[in-house]
mmCIF file of C-alpha atoms in Angstrom:
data_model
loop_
_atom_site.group_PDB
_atom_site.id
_atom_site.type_symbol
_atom_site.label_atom_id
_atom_site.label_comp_id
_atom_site.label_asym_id
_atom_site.label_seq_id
_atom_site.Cartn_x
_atom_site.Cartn_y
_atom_site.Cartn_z
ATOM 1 C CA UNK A 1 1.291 -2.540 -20.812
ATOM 2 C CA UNK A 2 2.161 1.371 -21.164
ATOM 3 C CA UNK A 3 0.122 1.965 -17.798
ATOM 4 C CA UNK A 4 2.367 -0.708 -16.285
ATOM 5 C CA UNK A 5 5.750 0.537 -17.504
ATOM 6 C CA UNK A 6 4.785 4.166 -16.909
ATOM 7 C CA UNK A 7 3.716 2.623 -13.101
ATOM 8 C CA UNK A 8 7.381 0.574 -12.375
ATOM 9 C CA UNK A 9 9.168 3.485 -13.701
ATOM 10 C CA UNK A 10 8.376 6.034 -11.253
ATOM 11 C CA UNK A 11 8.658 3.593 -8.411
ATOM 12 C CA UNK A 12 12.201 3.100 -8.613
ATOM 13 C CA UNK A 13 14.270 4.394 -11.075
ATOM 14 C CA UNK A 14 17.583 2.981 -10.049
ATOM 15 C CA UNK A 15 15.988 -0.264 -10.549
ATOM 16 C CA UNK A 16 13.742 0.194 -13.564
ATOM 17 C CA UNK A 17 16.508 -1.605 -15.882
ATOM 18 C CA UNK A 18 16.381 -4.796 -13.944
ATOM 19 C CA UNK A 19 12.811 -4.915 -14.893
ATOM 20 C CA UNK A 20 10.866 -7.384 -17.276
ATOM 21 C CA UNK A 21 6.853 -6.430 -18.129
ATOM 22 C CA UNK A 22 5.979 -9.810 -19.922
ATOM 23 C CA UNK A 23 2.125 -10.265 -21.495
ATOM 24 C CA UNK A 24 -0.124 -12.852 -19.458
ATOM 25 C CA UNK A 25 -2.116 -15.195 -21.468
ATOM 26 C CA UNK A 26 -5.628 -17.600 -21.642
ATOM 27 C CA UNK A 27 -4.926 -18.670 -17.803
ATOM 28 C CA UNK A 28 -2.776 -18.721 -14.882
ATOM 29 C CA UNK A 29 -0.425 -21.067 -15.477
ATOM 30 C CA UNK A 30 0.021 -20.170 -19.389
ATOM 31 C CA UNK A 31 0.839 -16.421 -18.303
ATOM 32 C CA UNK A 32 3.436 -18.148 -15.475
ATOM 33 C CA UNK A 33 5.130 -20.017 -18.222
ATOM 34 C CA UNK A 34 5.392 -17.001 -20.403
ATOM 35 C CA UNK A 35 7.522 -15.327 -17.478
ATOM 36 C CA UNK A 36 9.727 -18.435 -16.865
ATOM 37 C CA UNK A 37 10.172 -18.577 -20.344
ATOM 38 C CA UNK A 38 10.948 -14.445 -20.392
ATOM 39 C CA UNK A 39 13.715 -15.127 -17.950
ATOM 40 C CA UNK A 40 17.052 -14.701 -19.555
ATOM 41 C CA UNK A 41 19.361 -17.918 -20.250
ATOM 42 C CA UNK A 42 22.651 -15.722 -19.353
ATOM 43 C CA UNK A 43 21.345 -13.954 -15.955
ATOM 44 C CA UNK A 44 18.963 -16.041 -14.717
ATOM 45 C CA UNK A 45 18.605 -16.512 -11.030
ATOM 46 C CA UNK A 46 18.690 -19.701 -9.156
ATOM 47 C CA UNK A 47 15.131 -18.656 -7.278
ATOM 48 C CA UNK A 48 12.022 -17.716 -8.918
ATOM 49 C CA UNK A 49 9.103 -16.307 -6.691
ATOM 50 C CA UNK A 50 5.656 -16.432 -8.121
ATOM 51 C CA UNK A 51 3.402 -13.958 -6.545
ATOM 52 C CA UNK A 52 -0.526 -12.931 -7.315
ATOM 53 C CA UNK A 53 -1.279 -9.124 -7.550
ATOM 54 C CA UNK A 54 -4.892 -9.937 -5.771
ATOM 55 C CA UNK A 55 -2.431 -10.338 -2.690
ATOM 56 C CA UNK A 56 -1.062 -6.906 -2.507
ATOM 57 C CA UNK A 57 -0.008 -6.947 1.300
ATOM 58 C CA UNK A 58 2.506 -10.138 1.219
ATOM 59 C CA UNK A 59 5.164 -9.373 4.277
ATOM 60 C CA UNK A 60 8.704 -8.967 3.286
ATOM 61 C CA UNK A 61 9.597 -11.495 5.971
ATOM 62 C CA UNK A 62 7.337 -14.493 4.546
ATOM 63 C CA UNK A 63 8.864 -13.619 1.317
ATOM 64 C CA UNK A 64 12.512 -14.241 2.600
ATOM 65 C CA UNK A 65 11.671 -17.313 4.372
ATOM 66 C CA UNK A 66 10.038 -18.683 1.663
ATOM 67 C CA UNK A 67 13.194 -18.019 -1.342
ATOM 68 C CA UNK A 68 15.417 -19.562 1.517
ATOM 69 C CA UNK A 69 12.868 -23.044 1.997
ATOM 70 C CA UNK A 70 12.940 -23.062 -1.625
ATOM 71 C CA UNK A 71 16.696 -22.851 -1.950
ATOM 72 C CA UNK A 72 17.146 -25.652 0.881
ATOM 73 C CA UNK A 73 14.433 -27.751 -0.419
ATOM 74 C CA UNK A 74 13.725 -26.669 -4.423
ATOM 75 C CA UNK A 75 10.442 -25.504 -3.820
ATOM 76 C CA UNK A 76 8.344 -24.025 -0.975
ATOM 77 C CA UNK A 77 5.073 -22.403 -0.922
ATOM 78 C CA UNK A 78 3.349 -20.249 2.000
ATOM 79 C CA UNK A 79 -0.010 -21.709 3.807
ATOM 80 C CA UNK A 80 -2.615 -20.888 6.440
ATOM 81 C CA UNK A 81 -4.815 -23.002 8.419
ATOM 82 C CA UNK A 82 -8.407 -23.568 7.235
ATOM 83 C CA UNK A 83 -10.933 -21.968 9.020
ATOM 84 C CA UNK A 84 -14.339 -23.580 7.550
ATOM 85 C CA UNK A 85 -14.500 -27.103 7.220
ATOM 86 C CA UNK A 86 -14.209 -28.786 3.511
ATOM 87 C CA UNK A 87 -17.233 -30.496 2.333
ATOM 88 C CA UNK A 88 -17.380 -32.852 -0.954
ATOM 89 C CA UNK A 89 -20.563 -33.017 -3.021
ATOM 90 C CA UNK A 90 -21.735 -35.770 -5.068
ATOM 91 C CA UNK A 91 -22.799 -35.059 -9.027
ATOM 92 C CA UNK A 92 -26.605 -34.904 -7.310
ATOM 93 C CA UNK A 93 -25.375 -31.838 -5.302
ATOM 94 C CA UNK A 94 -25.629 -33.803 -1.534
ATOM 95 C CA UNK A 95 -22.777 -33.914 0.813
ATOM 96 C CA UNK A 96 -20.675 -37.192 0.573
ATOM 97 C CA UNK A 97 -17.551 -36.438 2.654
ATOM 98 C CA UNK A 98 -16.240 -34.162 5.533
ATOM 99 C CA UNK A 99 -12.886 -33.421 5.566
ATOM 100 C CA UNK A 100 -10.652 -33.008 9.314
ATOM 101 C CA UNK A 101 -9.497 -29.290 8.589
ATOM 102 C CA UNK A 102 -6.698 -29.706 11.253
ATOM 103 C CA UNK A 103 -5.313 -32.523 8.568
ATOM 104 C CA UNK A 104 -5.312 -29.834 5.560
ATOM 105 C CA UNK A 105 -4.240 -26.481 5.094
ATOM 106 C CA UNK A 106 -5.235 -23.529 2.478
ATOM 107 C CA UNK A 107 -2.465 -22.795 0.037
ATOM 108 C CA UNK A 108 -1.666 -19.043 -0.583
ATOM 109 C CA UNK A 109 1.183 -17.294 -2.148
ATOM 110 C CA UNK A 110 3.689 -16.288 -2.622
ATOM 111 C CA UNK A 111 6.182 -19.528 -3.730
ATOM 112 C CA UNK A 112 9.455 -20.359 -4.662
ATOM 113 C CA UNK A 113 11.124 -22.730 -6.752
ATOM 114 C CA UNK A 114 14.594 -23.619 -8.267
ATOM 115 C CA UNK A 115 13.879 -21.889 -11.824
ATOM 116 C CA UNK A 116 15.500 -25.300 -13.402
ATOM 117 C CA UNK A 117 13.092 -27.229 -11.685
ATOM 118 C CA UNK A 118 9.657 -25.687 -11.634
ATOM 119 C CA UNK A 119 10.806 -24.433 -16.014
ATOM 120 C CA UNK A 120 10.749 -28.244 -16.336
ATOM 121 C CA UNK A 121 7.918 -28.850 -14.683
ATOM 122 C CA UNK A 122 5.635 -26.619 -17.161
ATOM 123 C CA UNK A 123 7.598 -27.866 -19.941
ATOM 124 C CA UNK A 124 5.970 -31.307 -19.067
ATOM 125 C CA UNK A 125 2.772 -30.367 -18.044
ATOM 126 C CA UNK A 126 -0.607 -30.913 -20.514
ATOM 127 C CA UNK A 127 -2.543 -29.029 -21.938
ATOM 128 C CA UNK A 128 -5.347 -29.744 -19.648
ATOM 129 C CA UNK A 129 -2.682 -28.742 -16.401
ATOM 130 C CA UNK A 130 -1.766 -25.644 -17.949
ATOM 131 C CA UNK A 131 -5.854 -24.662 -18.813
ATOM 132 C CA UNK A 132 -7.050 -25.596 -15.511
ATOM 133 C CA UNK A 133 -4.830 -26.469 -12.865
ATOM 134 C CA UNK A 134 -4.510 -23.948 -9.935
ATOM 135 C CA UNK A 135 -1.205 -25.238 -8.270
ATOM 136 C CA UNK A 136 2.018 -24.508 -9.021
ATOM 137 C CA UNK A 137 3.532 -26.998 -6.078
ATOM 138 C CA UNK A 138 1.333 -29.203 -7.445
ATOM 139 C CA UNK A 139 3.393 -29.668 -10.349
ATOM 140 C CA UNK A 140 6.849 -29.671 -9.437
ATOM 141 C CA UNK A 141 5.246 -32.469 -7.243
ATOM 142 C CA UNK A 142 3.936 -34.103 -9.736
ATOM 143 C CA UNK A 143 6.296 -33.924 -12.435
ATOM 144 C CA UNK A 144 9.916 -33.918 -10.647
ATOM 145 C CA UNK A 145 9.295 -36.233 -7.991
ATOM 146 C CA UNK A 146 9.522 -33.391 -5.579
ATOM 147 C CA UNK A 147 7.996 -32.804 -1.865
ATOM 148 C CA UNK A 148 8.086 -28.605 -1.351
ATOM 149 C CA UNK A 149 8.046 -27.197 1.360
ATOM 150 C CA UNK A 150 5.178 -25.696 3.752
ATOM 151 C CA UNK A 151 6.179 -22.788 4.961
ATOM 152 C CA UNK A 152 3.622 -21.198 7.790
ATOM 153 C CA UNK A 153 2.276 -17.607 6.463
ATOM 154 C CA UNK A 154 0.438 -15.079 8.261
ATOM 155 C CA UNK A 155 -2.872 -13.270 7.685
ATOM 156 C CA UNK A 156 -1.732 -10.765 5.629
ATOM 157 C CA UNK A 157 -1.747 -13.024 2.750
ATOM 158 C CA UNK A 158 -5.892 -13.082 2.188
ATOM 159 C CA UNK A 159 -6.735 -12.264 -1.639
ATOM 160 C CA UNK A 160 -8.355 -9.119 -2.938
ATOM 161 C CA UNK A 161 -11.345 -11.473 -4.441
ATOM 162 C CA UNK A 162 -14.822 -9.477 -3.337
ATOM 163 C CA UNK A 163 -15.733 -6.103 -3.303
ATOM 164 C CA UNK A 164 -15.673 -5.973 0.022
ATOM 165 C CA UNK A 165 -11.635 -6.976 0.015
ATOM 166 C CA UNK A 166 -10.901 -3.922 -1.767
ATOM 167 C CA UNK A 167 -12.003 -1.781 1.470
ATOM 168 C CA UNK A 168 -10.167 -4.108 3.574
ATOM 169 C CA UNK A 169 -7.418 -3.926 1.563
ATOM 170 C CA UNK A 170 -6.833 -0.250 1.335
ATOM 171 C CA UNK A 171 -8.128 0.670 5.000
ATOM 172 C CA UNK A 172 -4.936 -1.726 5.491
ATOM 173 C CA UNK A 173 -2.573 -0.014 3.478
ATOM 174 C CA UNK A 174 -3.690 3.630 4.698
ATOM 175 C CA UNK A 175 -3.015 1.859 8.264
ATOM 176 C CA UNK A 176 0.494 0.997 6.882
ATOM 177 C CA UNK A 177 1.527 4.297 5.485
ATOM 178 C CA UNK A 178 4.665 6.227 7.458
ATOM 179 C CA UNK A 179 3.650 9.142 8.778
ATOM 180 C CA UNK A 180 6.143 12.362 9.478
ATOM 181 C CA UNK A 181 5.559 15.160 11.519
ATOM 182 C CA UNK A 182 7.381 18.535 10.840
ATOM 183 C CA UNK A 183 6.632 20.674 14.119
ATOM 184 C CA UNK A 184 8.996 23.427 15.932
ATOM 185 C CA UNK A 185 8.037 25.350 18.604
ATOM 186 C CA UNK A 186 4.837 23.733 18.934
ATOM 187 C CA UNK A 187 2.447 23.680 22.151
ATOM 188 C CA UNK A 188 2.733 20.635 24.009
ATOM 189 C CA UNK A 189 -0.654 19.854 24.324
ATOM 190 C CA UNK A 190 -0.941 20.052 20.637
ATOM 191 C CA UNK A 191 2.047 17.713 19.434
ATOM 192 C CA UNK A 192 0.770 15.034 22.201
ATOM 193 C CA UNK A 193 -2.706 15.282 20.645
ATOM 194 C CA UNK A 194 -1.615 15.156 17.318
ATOM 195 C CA UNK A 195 0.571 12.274 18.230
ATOM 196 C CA UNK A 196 -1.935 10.413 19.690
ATOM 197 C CA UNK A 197 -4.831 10.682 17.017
ATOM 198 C CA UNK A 198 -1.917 9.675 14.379
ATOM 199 C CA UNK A 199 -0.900 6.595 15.873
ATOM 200 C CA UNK A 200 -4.193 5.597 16.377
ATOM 201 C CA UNK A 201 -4.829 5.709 12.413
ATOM 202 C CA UNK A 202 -1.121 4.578 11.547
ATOM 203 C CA UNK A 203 1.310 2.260 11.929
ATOM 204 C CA UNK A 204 4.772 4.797 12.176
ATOM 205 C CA UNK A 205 4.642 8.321 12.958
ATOM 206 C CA UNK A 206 8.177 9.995 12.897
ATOM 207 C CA UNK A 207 8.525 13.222 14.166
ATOM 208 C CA UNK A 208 11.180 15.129 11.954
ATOM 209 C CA UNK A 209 12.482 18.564 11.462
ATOM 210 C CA UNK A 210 12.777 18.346 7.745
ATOM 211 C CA UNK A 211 10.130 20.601 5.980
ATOM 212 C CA UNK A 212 10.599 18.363 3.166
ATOM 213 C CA UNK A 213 10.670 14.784 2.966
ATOM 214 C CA UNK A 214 12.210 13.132 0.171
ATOM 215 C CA UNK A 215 11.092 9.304 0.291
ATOM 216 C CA UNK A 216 8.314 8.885 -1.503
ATOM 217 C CA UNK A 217 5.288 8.226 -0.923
ATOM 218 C CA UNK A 218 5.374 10.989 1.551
ATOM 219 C CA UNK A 219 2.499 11.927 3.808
ATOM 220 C CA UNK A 220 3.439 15.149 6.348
ATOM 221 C CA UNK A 221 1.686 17.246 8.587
ATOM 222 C CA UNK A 222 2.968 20.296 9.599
ATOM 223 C CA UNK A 223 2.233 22.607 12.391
ATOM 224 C CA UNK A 224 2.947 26.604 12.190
ATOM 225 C CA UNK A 225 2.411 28.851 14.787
ATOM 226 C CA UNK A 226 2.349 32.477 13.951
ATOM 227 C CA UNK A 227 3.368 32.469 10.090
ATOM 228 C CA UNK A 228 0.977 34.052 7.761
ATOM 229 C CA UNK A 229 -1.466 31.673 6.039
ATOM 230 C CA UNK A 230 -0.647 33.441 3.043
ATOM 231 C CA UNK A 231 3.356 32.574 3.296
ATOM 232 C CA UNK A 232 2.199 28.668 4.153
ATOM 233 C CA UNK A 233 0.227 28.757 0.563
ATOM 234 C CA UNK A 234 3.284 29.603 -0.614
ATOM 235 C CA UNK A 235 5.289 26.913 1.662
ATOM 236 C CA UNK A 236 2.960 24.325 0.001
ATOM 237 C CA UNK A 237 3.106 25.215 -3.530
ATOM 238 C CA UNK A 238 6.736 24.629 -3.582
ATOM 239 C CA UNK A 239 6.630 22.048 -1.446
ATOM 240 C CA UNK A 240 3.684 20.431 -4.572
ATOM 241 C CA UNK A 241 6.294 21.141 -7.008
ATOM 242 C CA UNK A 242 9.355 19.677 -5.104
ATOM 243 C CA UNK A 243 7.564 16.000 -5.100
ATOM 244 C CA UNK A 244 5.404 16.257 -8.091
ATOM 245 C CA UNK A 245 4.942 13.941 -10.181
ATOM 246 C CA UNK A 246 3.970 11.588 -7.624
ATOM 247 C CA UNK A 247 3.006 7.712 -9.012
ATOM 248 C CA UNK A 248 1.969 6.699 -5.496
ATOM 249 C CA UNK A 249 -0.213 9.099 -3.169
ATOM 250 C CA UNK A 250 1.448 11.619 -1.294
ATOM 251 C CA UNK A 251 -0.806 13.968 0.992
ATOM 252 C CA UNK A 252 0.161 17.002 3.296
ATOM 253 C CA UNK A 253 -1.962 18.907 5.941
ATOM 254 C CA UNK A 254 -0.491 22.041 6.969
ATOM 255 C CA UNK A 255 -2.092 23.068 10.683
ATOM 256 C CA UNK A 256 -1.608 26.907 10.881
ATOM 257 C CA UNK A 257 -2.345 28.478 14.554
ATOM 258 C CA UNK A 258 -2.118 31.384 16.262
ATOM 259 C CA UNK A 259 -1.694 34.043 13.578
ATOM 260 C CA UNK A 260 -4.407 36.572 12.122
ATOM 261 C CA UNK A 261 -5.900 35.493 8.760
ATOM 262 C CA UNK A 262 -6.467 38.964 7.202
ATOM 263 C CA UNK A 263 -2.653 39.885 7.496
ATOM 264 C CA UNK A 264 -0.439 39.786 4.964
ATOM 265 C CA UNK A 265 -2.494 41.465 1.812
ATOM 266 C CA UNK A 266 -5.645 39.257 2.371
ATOM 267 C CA UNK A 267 -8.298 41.004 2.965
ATOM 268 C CA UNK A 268 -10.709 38.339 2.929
ATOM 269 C CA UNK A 269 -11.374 34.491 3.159
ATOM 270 C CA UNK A 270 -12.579 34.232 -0.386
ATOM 271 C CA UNK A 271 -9.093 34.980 -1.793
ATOM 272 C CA UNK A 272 -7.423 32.483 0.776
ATOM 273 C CA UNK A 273 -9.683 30.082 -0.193
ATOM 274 C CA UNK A 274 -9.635 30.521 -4.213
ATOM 275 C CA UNK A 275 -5.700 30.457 -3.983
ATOM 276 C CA UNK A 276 -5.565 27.082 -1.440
ATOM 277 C CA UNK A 277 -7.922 25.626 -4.084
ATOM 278 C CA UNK A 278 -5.719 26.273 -6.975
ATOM 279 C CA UNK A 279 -3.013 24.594 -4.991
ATOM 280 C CA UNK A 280 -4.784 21.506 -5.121
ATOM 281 C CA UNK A 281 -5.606 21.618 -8.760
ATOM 282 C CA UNK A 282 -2.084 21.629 -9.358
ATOM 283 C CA UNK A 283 -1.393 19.498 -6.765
ATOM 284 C CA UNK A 284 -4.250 16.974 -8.097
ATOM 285 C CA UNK A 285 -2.767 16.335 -11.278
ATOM 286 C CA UNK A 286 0.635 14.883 -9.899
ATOM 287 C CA UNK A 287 -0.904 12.573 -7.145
ATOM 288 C CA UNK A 288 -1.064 14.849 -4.147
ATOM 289 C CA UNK A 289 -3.570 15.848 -1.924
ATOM 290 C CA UNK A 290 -3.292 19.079 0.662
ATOM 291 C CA UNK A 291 -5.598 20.137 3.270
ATOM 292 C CA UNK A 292 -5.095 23.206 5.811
ATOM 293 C CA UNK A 293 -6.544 23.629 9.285
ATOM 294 C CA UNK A 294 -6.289 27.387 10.670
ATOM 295 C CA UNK A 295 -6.745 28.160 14.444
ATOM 296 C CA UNK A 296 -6.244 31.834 14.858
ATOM 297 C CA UNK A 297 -6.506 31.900 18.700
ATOM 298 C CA UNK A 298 -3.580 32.714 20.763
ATOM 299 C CA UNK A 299 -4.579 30.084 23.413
ATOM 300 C CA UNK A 300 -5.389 26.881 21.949
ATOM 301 C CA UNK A 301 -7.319 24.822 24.801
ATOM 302 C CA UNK A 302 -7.011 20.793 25.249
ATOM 303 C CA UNK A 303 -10.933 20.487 23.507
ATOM 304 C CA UNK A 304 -9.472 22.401 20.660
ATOM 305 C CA UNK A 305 -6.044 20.791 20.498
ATOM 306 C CA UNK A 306 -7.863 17.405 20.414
ATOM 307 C CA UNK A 307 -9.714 18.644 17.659
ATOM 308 C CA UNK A 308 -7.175 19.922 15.564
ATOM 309 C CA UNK A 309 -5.209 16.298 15.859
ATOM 310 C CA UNK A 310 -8.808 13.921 15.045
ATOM 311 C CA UNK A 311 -9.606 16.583 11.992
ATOM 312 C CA UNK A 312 -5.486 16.363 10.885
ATOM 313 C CA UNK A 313 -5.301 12.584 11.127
ATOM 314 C CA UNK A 314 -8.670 12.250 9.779
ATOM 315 C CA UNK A 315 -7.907 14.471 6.494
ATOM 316 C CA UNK A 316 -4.018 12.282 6.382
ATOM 317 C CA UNK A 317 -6.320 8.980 6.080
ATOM 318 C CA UNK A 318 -9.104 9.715 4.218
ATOM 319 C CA UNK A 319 -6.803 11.853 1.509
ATOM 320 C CA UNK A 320 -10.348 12.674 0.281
ATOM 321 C CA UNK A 321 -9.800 14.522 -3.094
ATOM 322 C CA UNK A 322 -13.123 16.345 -2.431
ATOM 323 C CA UNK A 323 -11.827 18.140 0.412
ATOM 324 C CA UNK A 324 -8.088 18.655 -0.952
ATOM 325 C CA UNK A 325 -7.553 22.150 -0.928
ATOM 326 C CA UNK A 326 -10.388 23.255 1.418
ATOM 327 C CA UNK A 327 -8.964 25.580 4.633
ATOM 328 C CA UNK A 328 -11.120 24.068 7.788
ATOM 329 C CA UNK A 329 -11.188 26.279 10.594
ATOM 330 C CA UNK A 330 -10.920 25.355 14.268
#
C-alpha cells in the first residue's frame, strides 16, 4: 500500500487528491466489490470502469468508447475475436464438442457499467459468484436483466500472464516512449541519422530547442558540437538535479563532437570517466539513466554519423543501468 501511494503521488500531483488506494481481497470479484463499495455516496460518478493491471497498454480511445456504450446502454465491455478454436472435454479428459469461433468472442477489459447497476449486481451475487466467477458482464446480465454492450477492442489489450508477456510488454512501452531531440547547429548528416535510427526504435521523436524538458517521463538526446566534455558533465548534473526524483524512467544521452577531450583541466580519460560515473550514481538513485558518446573529429563522415545515431538510439532504448554513466567513443 505505501509503495502504491508513494507510486500515484509522483505521477500527478494535481490529481493525487482525487485518488482512492482501496485493499483487494480472497479473489477478483471480492477486491471489485471492495472498490464499488469504497466509492463515495456524495461524489460518486454515474460510470465506473473496471480495469486489470496485467493489461497495462489499454488505448485511451477504447477506454472512451467503452464509458460512452456503457452510458448509452448501462454496461459495455471490450472484446477480440478468438484466434484458436474452443474445445470442451468430458470428465474422462476426451474432446466432446467444437465450438464455431466466428460465433464467440474472447472477453478482455477494460468495462463499464452504471455504478447503480453493476453495485447491485454484487450486492446479489453468491458466495460461490463472488469466489469463482470471472465475469463482471456476466453479472449485471444475470442479475439486472441486462444485455451490455460489445464493444470491438484492439490488440493492445493482451494480458501480461507469461514470462514471456513481460518482454513483450515493455519492448512495447519502450516503443511508445516520446522521444525529444535538443540539437543546434548540428551537421546535417548527423540529425538525419539520428532521426532515422530514433524513429525506427520509437513511436514520436520531437525535435526541440529546449535543453530541458519538463514533462515527465522525459527521455532527450542532445547533440554538442565543440563544447568541452567537461562543461557537458556539468550540463548533465544539473540537468539530473532539475528532474530528480523521477517515479517513472527518464534517460538522457548527451552526443558530444568535434571538440578535444583533454581541454578544459582534464588531463586524462580516467578523470572524465570517474566524474561521468558519479553522475550516474546520483542520477541512479532518482530514476535516471545518462550515457555520453564523444566524437572528437572535426569531420564526422556518413559511416560515423550512422554510428553515432544506432549507438544513441540504442543506449535511449535499452536505458541499460550497466552502461549509465559510461563515455563511448566514436
Amino acid at each position: 500500500m505505501d509503495l502504491m501511494k508513494e507510486t500515484l503521488a509522483g505521477l500527478d500531483s494535481g490529481n493525487y487528491g482525487r485518488l482512492r488506494i482501496v485493499s483487494g481481497s480472497s479473489s477478483r470479484h471480492r477486491s471489485i466489490q471492495a472498490g464499488l463499495k469504497a466509492l463515495s455516496i456524495e461524489n460518486s460518478p454515474d460510470i465506473v470502469v473496471i480495469h486489470d493491471g496485467v493489461r497495462p497498454l489499454v488505448p485511451p480511445e477504447i477506454l472512451i468508447e467503452v464509458v460512452s456504450a456503457a452510458k448509452d446502454y448501462g454496461a459495455a465491455g471490450a472484446v477480440r475475436p478468438l484466434v484458436s478454436t474452443v474445445l470442451r472435454s468430458d470428465e474422462m479428459g476426451f474432446m466432446e464438442e467444437a465450438l464455431d469461433r466466428s460465433q464467440y468472442c474472447a472477453s478482455e477489459m477494460p468495462q463499464a457499467f452504471v455504478l447503480s447497476l453493476i453495485k447491485e449486481a454484487y450486492n446479489m451475487c453468491s458466495e460461490h459468484d463472488l469466489d469463482h466467477g470471472t465475469e463482471c458482464l456476466h453479472f449485471v446480465q444475470k442479475y439486472m436483466g441486462l444485455k451490455p454492450r460489445l464493444v470491438e477492442g484492439t490488440a493492445d489489450l493482451w494480458k501480461v500472464t507469461h514470462r514471456k508477456d513481460l518482454y513483450a510488454a515493455e519492448t512495447t512501452l519502450k516503443e511508445r516512449r516520446r522521444v525529444h531531440l535538443v540539437a543546434q547547429e548540428i551537421d546535417l548528416c548527423l540529425l538525419e541519422q539520428i532521426l532515422l535510427a530514433l524513429k525506427e526504435r520509437f513511436s514520436e521523436v520531437q525535435v526541440c530547442e529546449d535543453t530541458i524538458v519538463q514533462t515527465l517521463p522525459c527521455h532527450l538526446v542532445r547533440v554538442h558540437n565543440g563544447m568541452f566534455l567537461t562543461d557537458v558533465l556539468s550540463e548533465t548534473e544539473a540537468w539530473v538535479k532539475a528532474l530528480s526524483p523521477c517515479i517513472q524512467p527518464s534517460s538522457l544521452v548527451s552526443i558530444v563532437t568535434k571538440t578535444d577531450i583533454n581541454e578544459n583541466g582534464y588531463p586524462s580519460t580516467i578523470a572524465l570517466q570517474a566524474r561521468a560515473q558519479a553522475i550516474a550514481n546520483m542520477a541512479r538513485n532518482w530514476n535516471i539513466t545518462v550515457f555520453f558518446i564523444f566524437s572528437p573529429y572535426q569531420t564526422l563522415s556518413p559511416r560515423a554519423c550512422e554510428d553515432i545515431s544506432k549507438k544513441a538510439a540504442y543506449l535511449l532504448f535499452e536505458q541499460s543501468d550497466l552502461l549509465s554513466g559510461q563515455i563511448i567513443y566514436v
